[in-house]
Tab-separated table of N, CA and C in Angstrom:
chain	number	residue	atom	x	y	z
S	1	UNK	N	69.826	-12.730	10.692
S	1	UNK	CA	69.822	-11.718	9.653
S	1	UNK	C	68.500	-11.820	8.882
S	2	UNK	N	67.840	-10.922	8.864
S	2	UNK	CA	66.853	-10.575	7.854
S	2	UNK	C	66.982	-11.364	6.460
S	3	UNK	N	65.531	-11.830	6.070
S	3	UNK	CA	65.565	-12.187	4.463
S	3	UNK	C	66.015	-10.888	3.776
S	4	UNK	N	66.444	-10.832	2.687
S	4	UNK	CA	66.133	-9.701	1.685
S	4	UNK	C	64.583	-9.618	0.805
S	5	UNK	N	64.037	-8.553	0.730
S	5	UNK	CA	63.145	-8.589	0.178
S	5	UNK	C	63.282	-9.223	-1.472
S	6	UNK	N	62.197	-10.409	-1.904
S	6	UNK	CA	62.424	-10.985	-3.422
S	6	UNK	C	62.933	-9.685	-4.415
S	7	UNK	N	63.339	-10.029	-5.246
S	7	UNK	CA	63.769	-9.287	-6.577
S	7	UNK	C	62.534	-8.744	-6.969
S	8	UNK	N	62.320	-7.496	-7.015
S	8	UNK	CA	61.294	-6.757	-8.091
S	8	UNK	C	61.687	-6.403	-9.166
S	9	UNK	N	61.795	-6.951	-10.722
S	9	UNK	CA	62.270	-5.902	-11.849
S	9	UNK	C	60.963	-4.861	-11.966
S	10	UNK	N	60.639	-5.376	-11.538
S	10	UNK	CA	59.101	-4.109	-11.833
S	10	UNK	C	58.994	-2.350	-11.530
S	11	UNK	N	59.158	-2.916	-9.753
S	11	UNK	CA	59.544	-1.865	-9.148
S	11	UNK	C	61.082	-0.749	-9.785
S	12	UNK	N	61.294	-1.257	-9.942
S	12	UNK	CA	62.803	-0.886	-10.730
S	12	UNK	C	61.932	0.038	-12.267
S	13	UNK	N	61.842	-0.799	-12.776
S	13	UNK	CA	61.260	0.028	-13.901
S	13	UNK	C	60.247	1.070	-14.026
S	14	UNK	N	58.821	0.035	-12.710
S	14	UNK	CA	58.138	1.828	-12.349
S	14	UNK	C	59.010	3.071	-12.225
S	15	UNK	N	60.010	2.784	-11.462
S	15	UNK	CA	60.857	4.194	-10.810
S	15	UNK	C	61.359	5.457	-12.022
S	16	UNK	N	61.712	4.226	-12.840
S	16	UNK	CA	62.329	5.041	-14.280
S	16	UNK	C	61.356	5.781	-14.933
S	17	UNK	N	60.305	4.606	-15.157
S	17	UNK	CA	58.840	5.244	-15.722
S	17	UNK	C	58.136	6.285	-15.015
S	18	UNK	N	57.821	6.666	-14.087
S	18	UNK	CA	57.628	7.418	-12.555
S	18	UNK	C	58.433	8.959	-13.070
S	19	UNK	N	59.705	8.727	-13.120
S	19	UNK	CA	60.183	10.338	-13.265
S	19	UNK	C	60.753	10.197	-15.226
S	20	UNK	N	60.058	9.629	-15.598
S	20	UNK	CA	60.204	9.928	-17.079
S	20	UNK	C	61.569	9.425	-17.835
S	21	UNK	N	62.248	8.627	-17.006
S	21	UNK	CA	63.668	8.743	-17.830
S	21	UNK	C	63.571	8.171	-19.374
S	22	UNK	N	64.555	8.403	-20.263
S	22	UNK	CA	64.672	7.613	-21.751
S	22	UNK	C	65.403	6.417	-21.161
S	23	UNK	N	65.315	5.561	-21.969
S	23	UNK	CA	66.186	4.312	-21.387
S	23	UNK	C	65.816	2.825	-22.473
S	24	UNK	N	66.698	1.995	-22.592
S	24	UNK	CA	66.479	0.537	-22.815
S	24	UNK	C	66.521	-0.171	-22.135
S	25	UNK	N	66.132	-1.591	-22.370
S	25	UNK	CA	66.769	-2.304	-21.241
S	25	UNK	C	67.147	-3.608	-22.239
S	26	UNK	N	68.277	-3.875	-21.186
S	26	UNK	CA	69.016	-4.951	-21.972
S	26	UNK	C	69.512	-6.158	-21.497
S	27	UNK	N	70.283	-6.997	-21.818
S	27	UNK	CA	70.482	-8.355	-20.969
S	27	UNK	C	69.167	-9.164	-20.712
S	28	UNK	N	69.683	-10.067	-19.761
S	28	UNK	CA	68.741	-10.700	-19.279
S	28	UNK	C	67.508	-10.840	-19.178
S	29	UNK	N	67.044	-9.612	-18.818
S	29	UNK	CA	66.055	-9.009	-18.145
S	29	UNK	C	65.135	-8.809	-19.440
S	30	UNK	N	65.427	-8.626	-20.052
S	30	UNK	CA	65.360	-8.200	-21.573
S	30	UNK	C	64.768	-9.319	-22.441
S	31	UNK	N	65.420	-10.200	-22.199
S	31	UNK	CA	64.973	-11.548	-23.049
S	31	UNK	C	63.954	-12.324	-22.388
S	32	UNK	N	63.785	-12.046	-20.836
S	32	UNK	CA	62.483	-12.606	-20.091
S	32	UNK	C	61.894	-11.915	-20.759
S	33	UNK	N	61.607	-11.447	-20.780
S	33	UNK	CA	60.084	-10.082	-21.329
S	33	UNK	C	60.165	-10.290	-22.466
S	34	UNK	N	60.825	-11.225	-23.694
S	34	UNK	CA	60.280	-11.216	-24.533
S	34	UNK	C	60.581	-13.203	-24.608
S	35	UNK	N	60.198	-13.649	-23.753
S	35	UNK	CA	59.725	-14.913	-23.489
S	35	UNK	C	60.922	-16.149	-23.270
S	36	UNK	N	62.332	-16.000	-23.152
S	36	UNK	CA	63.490	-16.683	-22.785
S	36	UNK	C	63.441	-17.132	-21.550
S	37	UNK	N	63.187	-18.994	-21.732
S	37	UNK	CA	63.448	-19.421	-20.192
S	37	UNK	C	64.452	-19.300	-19.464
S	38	UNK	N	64.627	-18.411	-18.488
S	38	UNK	CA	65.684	-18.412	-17.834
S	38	UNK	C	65.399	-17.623	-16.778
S	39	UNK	N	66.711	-17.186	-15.765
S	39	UNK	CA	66.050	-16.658	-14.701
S	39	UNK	C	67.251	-15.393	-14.391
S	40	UNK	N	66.547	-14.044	-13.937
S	40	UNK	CA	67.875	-13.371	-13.479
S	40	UNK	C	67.768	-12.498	-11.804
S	41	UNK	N	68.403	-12.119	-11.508
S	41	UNK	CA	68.509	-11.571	-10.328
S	41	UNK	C	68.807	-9.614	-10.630
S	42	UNK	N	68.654	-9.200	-12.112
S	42	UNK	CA	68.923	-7.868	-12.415
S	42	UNK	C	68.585	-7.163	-13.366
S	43	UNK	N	68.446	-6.063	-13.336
S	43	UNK	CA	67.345	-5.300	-14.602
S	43	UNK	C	69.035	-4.508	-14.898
S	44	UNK	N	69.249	-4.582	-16.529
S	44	UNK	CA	70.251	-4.298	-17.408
S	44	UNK	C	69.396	-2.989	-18.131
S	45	UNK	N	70.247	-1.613	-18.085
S	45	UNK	CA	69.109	-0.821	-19.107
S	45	UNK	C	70.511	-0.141	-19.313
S	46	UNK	N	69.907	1.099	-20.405
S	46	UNK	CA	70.881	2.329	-20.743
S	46	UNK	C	70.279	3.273	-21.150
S	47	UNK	N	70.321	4.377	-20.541
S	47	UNK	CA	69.844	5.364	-20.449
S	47	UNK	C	70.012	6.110	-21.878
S	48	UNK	N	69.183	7.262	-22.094
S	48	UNK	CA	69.396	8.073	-23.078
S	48	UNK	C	70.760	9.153	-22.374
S	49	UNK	N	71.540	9.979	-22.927
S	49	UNK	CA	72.343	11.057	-22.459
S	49	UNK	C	72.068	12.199	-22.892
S	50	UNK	N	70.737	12.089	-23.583
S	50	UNK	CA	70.452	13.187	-24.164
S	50	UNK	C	69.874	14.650	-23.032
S	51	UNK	N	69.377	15.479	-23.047
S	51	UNK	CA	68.724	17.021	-22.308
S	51	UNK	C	69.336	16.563	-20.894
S	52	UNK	N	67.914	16.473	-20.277
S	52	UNK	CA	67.932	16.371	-18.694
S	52	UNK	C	67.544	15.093	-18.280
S	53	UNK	N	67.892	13.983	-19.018
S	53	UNK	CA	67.481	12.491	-18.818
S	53	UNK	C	68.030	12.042	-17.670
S	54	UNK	N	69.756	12.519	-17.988
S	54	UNK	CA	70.380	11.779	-16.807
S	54	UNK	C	70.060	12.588	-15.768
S	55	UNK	N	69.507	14.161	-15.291
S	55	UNK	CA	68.911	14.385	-13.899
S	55	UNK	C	67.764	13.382	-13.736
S	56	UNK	N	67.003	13.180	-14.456
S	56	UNK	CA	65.457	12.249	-14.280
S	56	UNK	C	66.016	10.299	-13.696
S	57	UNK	N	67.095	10.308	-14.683
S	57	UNK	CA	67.678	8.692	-13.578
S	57	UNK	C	68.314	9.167	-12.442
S	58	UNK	N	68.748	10.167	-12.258
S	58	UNK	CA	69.485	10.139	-10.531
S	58	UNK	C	68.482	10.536	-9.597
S	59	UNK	N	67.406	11.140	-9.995
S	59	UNK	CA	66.161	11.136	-8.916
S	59	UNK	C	65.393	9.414	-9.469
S	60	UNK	N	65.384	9.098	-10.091
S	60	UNK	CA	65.328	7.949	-9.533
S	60	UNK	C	65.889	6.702	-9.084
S	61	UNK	N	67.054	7.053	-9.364
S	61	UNK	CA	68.113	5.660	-8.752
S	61	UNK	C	67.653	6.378	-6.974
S	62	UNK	N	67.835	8.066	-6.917
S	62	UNK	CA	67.131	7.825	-5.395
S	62	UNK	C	66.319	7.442	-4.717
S	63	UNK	N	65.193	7.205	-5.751
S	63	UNK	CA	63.769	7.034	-5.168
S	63	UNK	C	63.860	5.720	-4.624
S	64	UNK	N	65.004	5.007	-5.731
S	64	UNK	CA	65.029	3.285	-5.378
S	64	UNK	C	66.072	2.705	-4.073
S	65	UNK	N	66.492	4.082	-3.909
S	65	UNK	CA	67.588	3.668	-2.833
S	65	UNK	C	68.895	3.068	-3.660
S	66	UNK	N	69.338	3.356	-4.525
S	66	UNK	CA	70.493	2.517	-5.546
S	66	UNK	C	71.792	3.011	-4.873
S	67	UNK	N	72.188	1.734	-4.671
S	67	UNK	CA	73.430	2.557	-4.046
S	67	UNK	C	74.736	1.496	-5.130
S	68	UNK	N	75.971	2.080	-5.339
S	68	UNK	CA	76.901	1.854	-5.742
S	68	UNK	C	77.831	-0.176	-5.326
S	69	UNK	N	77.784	-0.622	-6.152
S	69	UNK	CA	78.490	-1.809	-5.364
S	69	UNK	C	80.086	-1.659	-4.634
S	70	UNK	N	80.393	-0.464	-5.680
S	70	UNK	CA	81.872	-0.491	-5.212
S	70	UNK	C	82.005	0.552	-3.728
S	71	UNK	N	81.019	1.142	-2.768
S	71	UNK	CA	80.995	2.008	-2.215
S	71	UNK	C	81.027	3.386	-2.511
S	72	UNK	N	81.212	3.685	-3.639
S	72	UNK	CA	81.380	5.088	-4.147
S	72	UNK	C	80.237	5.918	-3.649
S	73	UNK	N	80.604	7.090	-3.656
S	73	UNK	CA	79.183	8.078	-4.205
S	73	UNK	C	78.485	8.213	-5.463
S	74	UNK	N	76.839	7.605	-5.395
S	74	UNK	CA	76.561	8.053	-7.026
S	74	UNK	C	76.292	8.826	-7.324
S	75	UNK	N	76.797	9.475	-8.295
S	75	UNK	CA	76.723	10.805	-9.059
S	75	UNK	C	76.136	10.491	-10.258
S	76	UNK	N	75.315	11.098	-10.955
S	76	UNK	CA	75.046	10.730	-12.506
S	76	UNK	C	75.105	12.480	-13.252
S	77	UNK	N	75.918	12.092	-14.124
S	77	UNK	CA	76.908	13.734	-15.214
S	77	UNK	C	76.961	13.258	-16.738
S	78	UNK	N	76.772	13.957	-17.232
S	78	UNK	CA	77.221	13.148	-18.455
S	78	UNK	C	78.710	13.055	-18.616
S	79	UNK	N	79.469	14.114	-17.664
S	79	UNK	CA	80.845	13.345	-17.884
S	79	UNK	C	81.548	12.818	-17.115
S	80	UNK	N	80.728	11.891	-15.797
S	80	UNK	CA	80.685	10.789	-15.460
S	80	UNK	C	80.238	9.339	-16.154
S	81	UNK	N	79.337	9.703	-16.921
S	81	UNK	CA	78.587	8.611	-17.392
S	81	UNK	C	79.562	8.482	-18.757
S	82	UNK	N	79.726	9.259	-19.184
S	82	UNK	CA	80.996	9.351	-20.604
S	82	UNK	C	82.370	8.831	-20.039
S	83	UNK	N	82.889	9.018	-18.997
S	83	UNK	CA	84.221	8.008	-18.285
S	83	UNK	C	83.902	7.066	-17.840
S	84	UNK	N	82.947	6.356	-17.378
S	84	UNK	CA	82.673	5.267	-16.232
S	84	UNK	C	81.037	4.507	-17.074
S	85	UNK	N	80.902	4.251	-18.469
S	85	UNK	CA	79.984	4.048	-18.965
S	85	UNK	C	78.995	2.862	-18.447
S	86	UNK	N	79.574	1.419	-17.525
S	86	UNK	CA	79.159	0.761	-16.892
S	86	UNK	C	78.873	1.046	-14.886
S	87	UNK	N	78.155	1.107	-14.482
S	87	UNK	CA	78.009	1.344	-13.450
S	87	UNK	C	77.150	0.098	-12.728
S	88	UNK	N	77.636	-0.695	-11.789
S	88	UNK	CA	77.167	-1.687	-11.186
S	88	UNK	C	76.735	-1.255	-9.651
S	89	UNK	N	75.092	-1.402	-9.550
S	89	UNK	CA	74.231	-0.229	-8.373
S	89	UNK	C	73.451	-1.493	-7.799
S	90	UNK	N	72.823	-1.254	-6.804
S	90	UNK	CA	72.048	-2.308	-6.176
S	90	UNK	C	70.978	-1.500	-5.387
S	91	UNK	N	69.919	-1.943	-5.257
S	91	UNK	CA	68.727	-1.514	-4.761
S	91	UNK	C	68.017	-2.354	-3.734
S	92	UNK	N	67.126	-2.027	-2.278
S	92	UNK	CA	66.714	-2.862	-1.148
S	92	UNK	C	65.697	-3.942	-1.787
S	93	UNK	N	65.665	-3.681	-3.519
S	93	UNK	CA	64.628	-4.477	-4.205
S	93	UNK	C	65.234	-5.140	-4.669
């Protein structure tokens, strides 16, 4: 079996930055970047729900290849994202 390619948070965040989305980021990922020894395997964010933000993250969760952990189809709505406010996605990064 193939390695997986290392963890990029980078790449991840270009993507967001790339098609403009609003967003935070939070957790883990979050406290590296502002200097916490520790280590993570995932970029934590939250989007704005405001205009057309959430079209701008679902072209890029595509760009990243994000696919759903639970198998689902991802959809991003605001009244998806308003029922299902956590969404756990994974990317070939």
């Amino acid at each position: 079996m193939p390695k997986p390619p290392p963890f990029d948070p980078y790449a991840i965040i270009g993507a967001l930055e790339r098609r403009r989305v609003a967003y935070v980021v939070i957790g883990a990922f979050a406290r590296v970047v502002h200097g916490a020894n520790e280590l993570t395997d995932g970029v934590d964010f939250v989007p704005s729900l405001r205009g057309d933000n959430l079209g701008r993250l679902e072209l890029a969760l595509g760009d990243l290849g994000a696919e759903r952990l639970d198998g689902r189809k991802l959809a991003i709505d605001d009244r998806r994202i308003r029922a299902e406010p956590v969404i756990e996605l994974q990317t070939p990064n």
